Short mmCIF file of C-alpha atoms and ligand atoms in Angstrom, two decimals:
data_model
loop_
_atom_site.label_atom_id
_atom_site.label_comp_id
_atom_site.label_asym_id
_atom_site.label_seq_id
_atom_site.Cartn_x
_atom_site.Cartn_y
_atom_site.Cartn_z
CA MET A 1 29.33 1.60 2.82
CA ALA A 2 27.55 -0.71 0.20
CA SER A 3 24.99 0.84 -2.00
CA PRO A 4 21.54 -0.67 -3.24
CA GLY A 5 23.37 -0.99 -6.56
CA SER A 6 26.30 -2.95 -5.70
CA SER A 7 26.58 -6.47 -5.76
CA ALA A 8 27.12 -7.04 -1.82
CA PRO A 9 24.14 -5.34 -0.17
CA GLY A 10 24.57 -3.83 3.04
CA GLY A 11 22.06 -3.27 6.11
CA VAL A 12 18.70 -2.10 6.29
CA ALA A 13 17.04 -0.88 9.68
CA VAL A 14 13.23 -1.29 9.99
CA VAL A 15 11.81 0.53 12.93
CA GLY A 16 8.56 -0.78 14.04
CA SER A 17 8.07 -4.46 13.75
CA GLY A 18 4.13 -4.41 13.26
CA LEU A 19 2.18 -5.54 10.12
CA ILE A 20 4.38 -3.33 7.53
CA GLY A 21 7.56 -3.50 9.17
CA ARG A 22 7.53 -7.37 9.02
CA SER A 23 6.51 -7.13 5.22
CA TRP A 24 9.58 -4.89 4.54
CA ALA A 25 11.79 -7.20 6.45
CA MET A 26 10.88 -10.06 4.45
CA LEU A 27 11.31 -8.08 1.18
CA PHE A 28 14.93 -6.76 2.08
CA ALA A 29 16.13 -10.14 3.15
CA SER A 30 14.70 -11.86 -0.11
CA ALA A 31 17.09 -9.61 -2.04
CA GLY A 32 19.93 -10.39 0.35
CA PHE A 33 20.29 -7.25 2.57
CA ARG A 34 20.87 -7.71 6.22
CA VAL A 35 17.84 -6.55 8.41
CA LYS A 36 17.75 -5.19 12.00
CA LEU A 37 14.29 -4.91 13.16
CA PHE A 38 13.84 -2.63 16.21
CA ASP A 39 10.45 -1.92 18.01
CA ILE A 40 9.72 0.25 21.12
CA GLU A 41 8.03 -2.90 22.42
CA PRO A 42 10.60 -5.88 22.49
CA ARG A 43 7.78 -8.50 22.58
CA GLN A 44 6.83 -7.07 19.06
CA VAL A 45 10.19 -7.99 17.81
CA THR A 46 10.11 -11.59 19.31
CA ASP A 47 6.71 -12.05 17.65
CA ALA A 48 7.97 -10.77 14.56
CA LEU A 49 10.77 -13.17 14.13
CA VAL A 50 8.60 -15.96 15.11
CA SER A 51 5.92 -15.07 12.69
CA LEU A 52 8.56 -14.35 9.88
CA ARG A 53 9.96 -17.69 10.39
CA LYS A 54 6.62 -19.38 10.08
CA GLU A 55 5.46 -17.17 7.03
CA MET A 56 8.78 -17.78 5.22
CA LYS A 57 8.95 -21.36 5.53
CA MET A 58 5.27 -21.74 4.51
CA LEU A 59 6.04 -19.59 1.44
CA GLU A 60 9.14 -21.76 0.52
CA LEU A 61 7.01 -24.89 0.83
CA SER A 62 4.41 -23.55 -1.44
CA GLY A 63 7.01 -22.17 -3.74
CA TYR A 64 6.12 -18.51 -3.42
CA LEU A 65 9.29 -17.24 -1.52
CA LYS A 66 10.78 -14.43 -3.17
CA GLY A 67 14.53 -14.27 -4.15
CA GLU A 68 17.34 -16.74 -4.85
CA LEU A 69 17.90 -17.28 -1.23
CA GLY A 70 16.35 -20.14 0.66
CA ALA A 71 14.20 -19.37 3.66
CA GLU A 72 16.88 -20.37 6.19
CA GLU A 73 19.44 -17.97 4.44
CA GLN A 74 17.04 -15.11 4.21
CA LEU A 75 15.76 -15.68 8.02
CA SER A 76 19.44 -15.58 9.01
CA LEU A 77 19.91 -12.08 7.50
CA ILE A 78 16.99 -10.87 9.72
CA SER A 79 17.93 -10.02 13.44
CA GLY A 80 16.01 -8.23 16.23
CA CYS A 81 17.61 -5.33 17.98
CA SER A 82 16.61 -3.60 21.32
CA ASP A 83 18.64 -0.41 20.66
CA LEU A 84 17.64 2.22 17.88
CA ARG A 85 21.36 3.60 17.69
CA GLU A 86 22.54 -0.33 16.95
CA ALA A 87 19.90 -1.15 14.61
CA VAL A 88 20.85 2.05 12.69
CA GLU A 89 24.43 1.86 12.81
CA GLY A 90 26.07 1.02 9.62
CA ALA A 91 22.73 0.99 7.75
CA LEU A 92 22.40 2.39 4.40
CA HIS A 93 18.58 2.81 4.32
CA VAL A 94 16.26 2.95 7.34
CA GLN A 95 12.52 2.19 6.93
CA GLU A 96 10.28 3.80 9.69
CA CYS A 97 6.98 1.63 10.34
CA VAL A 98 5.51 3.12 13.37
CA PRO A 99 2.06 4.11 13.55
CA GLU A 100 0.46 6.77 11.79
CA ASN A 101 0.64 9.66 14.27
CA LEU A 102 2.78 12.72 13.36
CA GLU A 103 3.89 13.47 16.82
CA LEU A 104 5.04 9.89 17.13
CA LYS A 105 6.88 9.99 13.88
CA ARG A 106 8.26 13.32 14.29
CA LYS A 107 9.81 12.21 17.85
CA LEU A 108 11.27 9.24 16.24
CA PHE A 109 12.82 11.20 13.24
CA ALA A 110 14.31 13.54 15.66
CA GLN A 111 16.05 10.70 17.36
CA LEU A 112 17.08 9.27 14.15
CA ASP A 113 18.44 12.64 13.00
CA LYS A 114 20.79 12.64 15.90
CA ILE A 115 22.20 9.13 15.30
CA ALA A 116 22.23 9.25 11.46
CA ASP A 117 25.49 9.76 9.54
CA ASP A 118 25.60 11.73 6.33
CA HIS A 119 24.64 8.88 3.89
CA VAL A 120 21.82 6.69 5.41
CA ILE A 121 18.39 7.35 3.88
CA LEU A 122 15.51 7.79 6.46
CA SER A 123 12.48 6.70 4.97
CA SER A 124 9.17 6.76 6.33
CA SER A 125 6.06 4.34 5.34
CA SER A 126 3.42 6.92 6.18
CA SER A 127 0.25 6.61 4.29
CA CYS A 128 -0.58 10.18 4.09
CA LEU A 129 1.61 12.20 6.37
CA LEU A 130 3.18 15.04 4.47
CA PRO A 131 7.06 14.97 4.28
CA SER A 132 7.18 18.63 5.13
CA LYS A 133 5.41 18.13 8.35
CA LEU A 134 7.37 14.82 9.10
CA PHE A 135 10.81 16.07 8.49
CA ALA A 136 10.67 19.76 9.23
CA GLY A 137 13.74 21.13 10.98
CA LEU A 138 15.78 17.86 10.66
CA ALA A 139 19.58 18.36 9.95
CA HIS A 140 19.49 15.24 7.63
CA VAL A 141 16.43 16.42 5.71
CA LYS A 142 18.03 15.99 2.41
CA GLN A 143 18.16 12.21 3.13
CA CYS A 144 14.45 11.92 4.20
CA LEU A 145 11.52 10.89 2.23
CA VAL A 146 8.44 8.99 2.30
CA ALA A 147 8.25 5.46 0.79
CA HIS A 148 4.69 4.69 1.01
CA PRO A 149 3.91 0.96 0.38
CA VAL A 150 0.71 -0.88 -0.31
CA ASN A 151 -0.50 -3.38 2.01
CA PRO A 152 0.69 -6.08 1.82
CA PRO A 153 4.03 -4.91 0.43
CA TYR A 154 5.24 -8.44 -0.06
CA TYR A 155 2.57 -9.07 -2.56
CA VAL A 156 1.62 -5.71 -4.08
CA PRO A 157 4.75 -3.91 -5.51
CA LEU A 158 3.62 -0.49 -5.84
CA VAL A 159 5.55 2.10 -3.73
CA GLU A 160 5.17 5.85 -3.59
CA LEU A 161 8.32 7.94 -3.05
CA VAL A 162 7.42 11.42 -1.92
CA PRO A 163 10.13 13.97 -1.37
CA HIS A 164 10.18 16.86 1.12
CA PRO A 165 10.89 20.00 -0.64
CA GLU A 166 14.54 19.79 0.49
CA THR A 167 15.02 16.06 -0.13
CA ALA A 168 18.16 15.67 -2.26
CA PRO A 169 17.41 14.19 -5.81
CA ALA A 170 20.17 11.45 -5.04
CA THR A 171 18.15 10.14 -2.03
CA VAL A 172 15.09 9.48 -4.20
CA ASP A 173 17.26 7.91 -6.85
CA ARG A 174 19.05 5.75 -4.46
CA THR A 175 15.71 4.93 -2.88
CA TYR A 176 14.10 4.12 -6.39
CA ALA A 177 17.13 1.73 -6.98
CA LEU A 178 16.70 -0.08 -3.72
CA MET A 179 13.12 -0.50 -4.33
CA ARG A 180 13.73 -1.91 -7.62
CA ARG A 181 16.31 -4.19 -6.12
CA VAL A 182 13.85 -5.71 -3.87
CA GLY A 183 11.33 -6.38 -6.63
CA GLN A 184 8.81 -3.47 -5.75
CA SER A 185 7.51 -1.04 -8.53
CA PRO A 186 8.30 2.60 -7.24
CA VAL A 187 6.64 5.65 -8.45
CA ARG A 188 8.06 8.97 -7.91
CA LEU A 189 5.87 11.90 -6.96
CA LEU A 190 7.55 15.17 -7.96
CA ARG A 191 6.33 17.04 -4.95
CA GLU A 192 4.42 16.23 -1.83
CA ILE A 193 0.62 16.42 -2.01
CA ASP A 194 -1.93 15.48 0.77
CA GLY A 195 -3.04 11.84 0.38
CA PHE A 196 -0.12 11.34 -2.08
CA ALA A 197 -1.39 9.89 -5.44
CA LEU A 198 -2.78 6.43 -4.51
CA ASN A 199 -4.75 7.54 -1.68
CA ARG A 200 -6.11 10.57 -3.52
CA LEU A 201 -7.62 8.41 -5.99
CA GLN A 202 -8.80 5.52 -3.54
CA TYR A 203 -10.27 8.41 -1.37
CA ALA A 204 -12.23 9.62 -4.28
CA VAL A 205 -13.74 6.41 -5.43
CA ILE A 206 -14.38 5.41 -1.70
CA ALA A 207 -16.21 8.90 -1.10
CA GLU A 208 -18.19 8.43 -4.27
CA ALA A 209 -19.16 4.94 -3.66
CA TRP A 210 -20.16 5.93 -0.18
CA ARG A 211 -22.48 8.71 -1.72
CA LEU A 212 -23.96 6.28 -4.01
CA VAL A 213 -24.81 3.76 -1.11
CA GLU A 214 -26.26 6.82 0.76
CA MET A 215 -28.39 7.90 -2.32
CA ALA A 216 -29.64 4.13 -3.11
CA SER A 217 -33.48 3.92 -2.45
CA PRO A 218 -34.24 2.26 0.84
CA SER A 219 -37.10 0.50 -0.77
CA SER A 220 -34.57 -1.28 -3.12
CA ARG A 221 -35.76 -4.76 -4.15
CA TRP A 222 -32.12 -5.90 -3.96
CA PRO A 223 -31.05 -7.16 -0.29
CA PRO A 224 -27.96 -5.59 0.99
CA ALA A 225 -26.03 -8.94 0.77
CA TRP A 226 -23.44 -10.71 -1.36
CA HIS A 227 -22.07 -7.33 -2.36
CA LEU A 228 -22.24 -3.57 -1.89
CA GLY A 229 -22.65 -3.32 -5.72
CA ILE A 230 -26.04 -4.77 -4.97
CA VAL A 231 -27.13 -1.85 -2.74
CA VAL A 232 -26.42 0.59 -5.30
CA GLN A 233 -27.69 -1.16 -8.09
CA PRO A 234 -31.15 0.54 -8.16
CA LEU A 235 -29.19 4.01 -8.56
CA ILE A 236 -26.70 3.17 -11.20
CA SER A 237 -28.14 0.18 -13.08
CA GLY A 238 -25.53 -1.48 -15.41
CA ALA A 239 -22.50 0.23 -13.63
CA GLU A 240 -23.18 -1.29 -9.99
CA VAL A 241 -20.78 -4.15 -10.15
CA LYS A 242 -17.91 -1.87 -11.24
CA MET A 243 -18.55 0.26 -8.19
CA ALA A 244 -18.49 -2.90 -6.00
CA ALA A 245 -15.21 -3.77 -7.39
CA CYS A 246 -13.77 -0.46 -6.51
CA PHE A 247 -15.26 -0.57 -2.98
CA SER A 248 -13.90 -3.96 -2.42
CA SER A 249 -10.48 -3.40 -3.73
CA SER A 250 -10.10 0.15 -1.82
CA LEU A 251 -11.89 -0.66 1.27
CA SER A 252 -10.72 -3.99 2.46
CA CYS A 253 -9.83 -6.44 -0.21
CA GLU A 254 -12.05 -8.65 1.82
CA GLN A 255 -15.00 -9.00 -0.68
CA ARG A 256 -14.82 -11.03 -3.59
CA VAL A 257 -14.48 -9.15 -6.80
CA PRO A 258 -15.64 -10.56 -10.29
CA PRO A 259 -12.45 -10.75 -12.03
CA LYS A 260 -13.68 -9.27 -15.28
CA VAL A 261 -14.41 -6.06 -13.29
CA ALA A 262 -11.59 -6.15 -11.10
CA ALA A 263 -9.38 -5.87 -14.04
CA ARG A 264 -10.37 -2.40 -14.98
CA TRP A 265 -9.41 -1.18 -11.34
CA GLY A 266 -5.71 -0.99 -10.67
CA ASN A 267 -2.82 -0.67 -12.84
CA SER A 268 0.05 -2.31 -13.97
CA SER A 269 2.09 -0.85 -11.27
CA GLY A 270 0.12 -2.87 -8.73
CA LEU A 271 -2.73 -0.72 -7.26
CA LYS A 272 -4.98 -2.56 -5.00
CA GLY A 273 -6.94 -5.11 -6.73
CA SER A 274 -4.36 -4.70 -9.38
CA PRO A 275 -4.48 -6.83 -12.42
CA PHE A 276 -3.86 -6.08 -15.96
CA SER A 277 -5.12 -2.60 -17.31
CA GLY A 278 -6.11 0.48 -15.02
CA HIS A 279 -8.17 3.43 -15.40
CA ARG A 280 -5.50 4.95 -17.56
CA GLU A 281 -5.57 1.95 -19.99
CA SER A 282 -9.25 1.16 -19.87
CA GLY A 283 -11.04 4.30 -19.69
CA ALA A 284 -14.66 4.23 -18.18
CA PRO A 285 -17.01 4.19 -19.48
CA GLY A 286 -16.97 3.55 -23.17
CA PRO A 287 -14.16 3.72 -25.59
CA ASP A 288 -10.73 2.95 -24.18
CA LEU A 289 -7.58 4.90 -23.76
CA LEU A 290 -5.34 2.66 -26.06
CA ARG A 291 -7.65 3.76 -29.00
CA GLY A 292 -6.25 7.26 -29.56
CA GLY A 293 -3.88 8.09 -26.72
CA MET A 294 -3.96 10.26 -23.82
CA LEU A 295 -4.49 13.61 -25.66
CA SER A 296 -7.18 12.13 -27.75
CA TYR A 297 -8.80 10.84 -24.58
CA CYS A 298 -8.63 14.26 -22.98
CA ASP A 299 -10.15 15.99 -26.19
CA ARG A 300 -13.01 13.29 -25.98
CA TYR A 301 -13.85 13.30 -22.21
CA GLY A 302 -11.93 16.32 -20.52
CA GLU A 303 -15.09 18.42 -20.37
CA GLY A 304 -17.28 15.55 -19.36
CA MET A 305 -14.67 14.45 -16.53
CA LYS A 306 -14.56 18.27 -15.44
CA ARG A 307 -18.29 18.41 -15.21
CA VAL A 308 -18.66 15.30 -13.28
CA LEU A 309 -15.76 16.20 -10.87
CA LYS A 310 -17.63 19.47 -10.16
CA THR A 311 -20.46 17.56 -8.98
CA PHE A 312 -18.69 15.74 -6.25
CA GLY A 313 -20.66 16.24 -2.91
CA PRO A 314 -19.41 17.22 0.34
CA VAL A 315 -17.06 14.87 2.42
CA PRO A 316 -19.09 12.24 3.91
CA GLU A 317 -19.01 11.61 7.73
CA PHE A 318 -17.91 7.72 7.63
CA SER A 319 -19.92 7.14 10.59
CA GLY A 320 -23.69 6.69 11.68
CA ALA A 321 -26.24 4.67 9.74
CA THR A 322 -24.29 4.47 6.58
CA ALA A 323 -21.17 3.17 8.32
CA GLU A 324 -23.42 0.59 9.97
CA LYS A 325 -25.10 -0.28 6.69
CA VAL A 326 -21.75 -0.77 4.93
CA HIS A 327 -20.35 -2.76 7.81
CA GLN A 328 -23.45 -5.31 7.73
CA ALA A 329 -23.24 -5.84 4.03
CA MET A 330 -19.48 -6.59 4.24
CA CYS A 331 -20.20 -9.03 7.46
CA VAL A 332 -22.32 -11.16 5.22
CA LYS A 333 -19.62 -11.87 2.99
CA VAL A 334 -16.78 -11.99 5.68
CA PRO A 335 -17.61 -12.01 9.36
CA ASP A 336 -15.23 -9.31 11.13
CA ASP A 337 -14.05 -11.88 13.94
CA ALA A 338 -10.37 -12.39 13.90
CA GLU A 339 -10.68 -16.08 12.62
CA HIS A 340 -12.70 -15.21 9.43
CA LEU A 341 -10.57 -12.12 8.77
CA ALA A 342 -7.40 -14.31 9.07
CA ALA A 343 -8.65 -16.80 6.81
CA ARG A 344 -9.79 -14.25 4.35
CA ARG A 345 -6.39 -12.53 4.32
CA ALA A 346 -4.56 -15.84 3.79
CA TRP A 347 -6.93 -16.37 0.74
CA ARG A 348 -6.09 -12.96 -0.76
CA ASP A 349 -2.34 -13.19 -0.38
CA GLY A 350 -2.58 -16.47 -2.36
CA CYS A 351 -4.53 -14.93 -4.91
CA LEU A 352 -2.31 -11.77 -5.15
CA MET A 353 0.80 -14.09 -5.34
CA ARG A 354 -0.66 -16.22 -7.90
CA LEU A 355 -1.53 -13.09 -9.90
CA ALA A 356 1.72 -11.64 -9.65
CA GLN A 357 3.22 -15.03 -11.04
CA LEU A 358 0.90 -14.96 -13.85
CA LYS A 359 1.54 -11.22 -14.79
CA HIS A 360 5.25 -12.33 -14.85
CA GLN A 361 4.79 -15.05 -17.38
CA LEU A 362 2.51 -12.68 -19.68
CA PRO A 363 4.37 -10.57 -22.30
CA GLN A 364 4.34 -6.90 -20.97
P1 NAI B 401 1.40 -1.27 13.36
O1 NAI B 401 0.73 -1.05 14.47
O2 NAI B 401 1.15 -2.87 12.92
O3 NAI B 401 2.94 -1.53 13.88
C1 NAI B 401 3.70 -0.46 14.49
C2 NAI B 401 4.75 -0.84 15.51
O4 NAI B 401 5.47 0.37 15.51
C3 NAI B 401 4.21 -1.48 16.44
O5 NAI B 401 5.06 -2.93 16.72
C4 NAI B 401 4.53 -0.63 17.72
O6 NAI B 401 5.07 -1.32 18.74
C5 NAI B 401 5.86 -0.06 17.06
N1 NAI B 401 6.28 1.23 17.77
C6 NAI B 401 5.45 2.26 18.01
N2 NAI B 401 6.26 3.21 18.54
C7 NAI B 401 7.32 3.09 18.22
C8 NAI B 401 8.67 3.72 18.23
N3 NAI B 401 8.65 5.15 18.83
N4 NAI B 401 9.86 3.00 17.98
C9 NAI B 401 9.95 1.89 17.49
N5 NAI B 401 8.59 1.06 17.16
C10 NAI B 401 7.56 1.65 17.62
O7 NAI B 401 1.29 -0.52 12.24
P2 NAI B 401 1.30 -0.80 10.48
O8 NAI B 401 0.19 -1.26 10.10
O9 NAI B 401 2.62 -1.73 10.35
O10 NAI B 401 1.91 0.64 10.12
C11 NAI B 401 2.96 1.27 10.05
C12 NAI B 401 3.28 2.39 9.06
O11 NAI B 401 2.94 2.01 7.81
C13 NAI B 401 2.09 3.53 9.36
O12 NAI B 401 2.59 4.82 9.07
C14 NAI B 401 0.95 3.15 8.35
O13 NAI B 401 0.26 4.37 7.90
C15 NAI B 401 1.90 2.74 7.31
N6 NAI B 401 1.13 1.79 6.37
C16 NAI B 401 0.12 1.04 6.56
C17 NAI B 401 -0.28 0.36 5.88
C18 NAI B 401 -1.58 -0.81 6.25
O14 NAI B 401 -2.48 -1.31 5.51
N7 NAI B 401 -1.36 -1.28 7.49
C19 NAI B 401 -0.21 0.31 4.27
C20 NAI B 401 0.82 1.37 3.88
C21 NAI B 401 1.42 1.95 4.88
#
């Protein structure tokens, strides 16, 4: 069996050929892996193959195709498969990409458990289902983990690797190596935690931005247009655009973010909105982390951070009048019909790709 570290890549099975499955397929093929795409809906596989051809040809034309192989060569590595057992046979890695539903995923992993050999890695793309729930009772639990990508994985390299308590360290190591090999920036979580790391951060920012919107004065002289940041301006004055940046990068990536501001949100491993320094490096507000290092930063701000965190309010409902208000504000910028959203996604993907290229050229 080929290993991710060997010079002759082996095969990868992608189970579920929707948004994330397609992106994974492109990534694996870009590094020369054979990819078998399986889906419970055969039509999804057919559509995926058509859309992958279109996208990879377009990327090649614009010079953004990843990897050393041409689009035709990469495409020849990807094939559709109508049988799960056939898709998994001989694979060194299975990347599960079915909808975020615990029962559905558990059923699928039970099926995979029956057909897996003792070497293949069984990896879930789950955004926030705990490995202890996903893989409970599986005979091959040592070979299981979550490899949570960030949408769109082809452009945003961060992948969280989250083990089950019984996952073998070699499983995490091999997946880490595989992710590096396909150009991703994996991070290892030492143990599972609800929301993993990325979404715990994002949810905290989203929840707080949400509360700020709710607290903003209804008699604000600022119209709820251009940006959510405008809505919160009366409440937090100079900080409003930073909140807007967080909201944009976390909630949808559909809003335009002033680049100077977005550069503070995200980190070098590619958090959404991503650019060049994250909270770890910039600190906010005031003096930055690079001034005296982490211990000094904690010394200076630890108590304040604790105090602020203790003031976090209850979990918002994410519905009702506030949901409508946020929705309306976002629609001013990007109407939520399929055509506008698709155009905005294309614009975003182009920006992320150019940003990745720029980062590559800069000294690290
Ligand atoms: P999707 O809905 O676009 O695609 C899911 C695909 O799975 C569909 O083609 C469906 O036909 C297929 N499917 C359903 N049941 C199946 C089964 N039993 N066997 C094989 N295929 C089956 O979903 P999406 O957005 O690609 O999400 C997939 C996973 O990736 C989810 O766990 C999600 O939480 C995770 N994820 C999603 C991100 C996103 O922004 N969409 C980001 C990071 C992770």
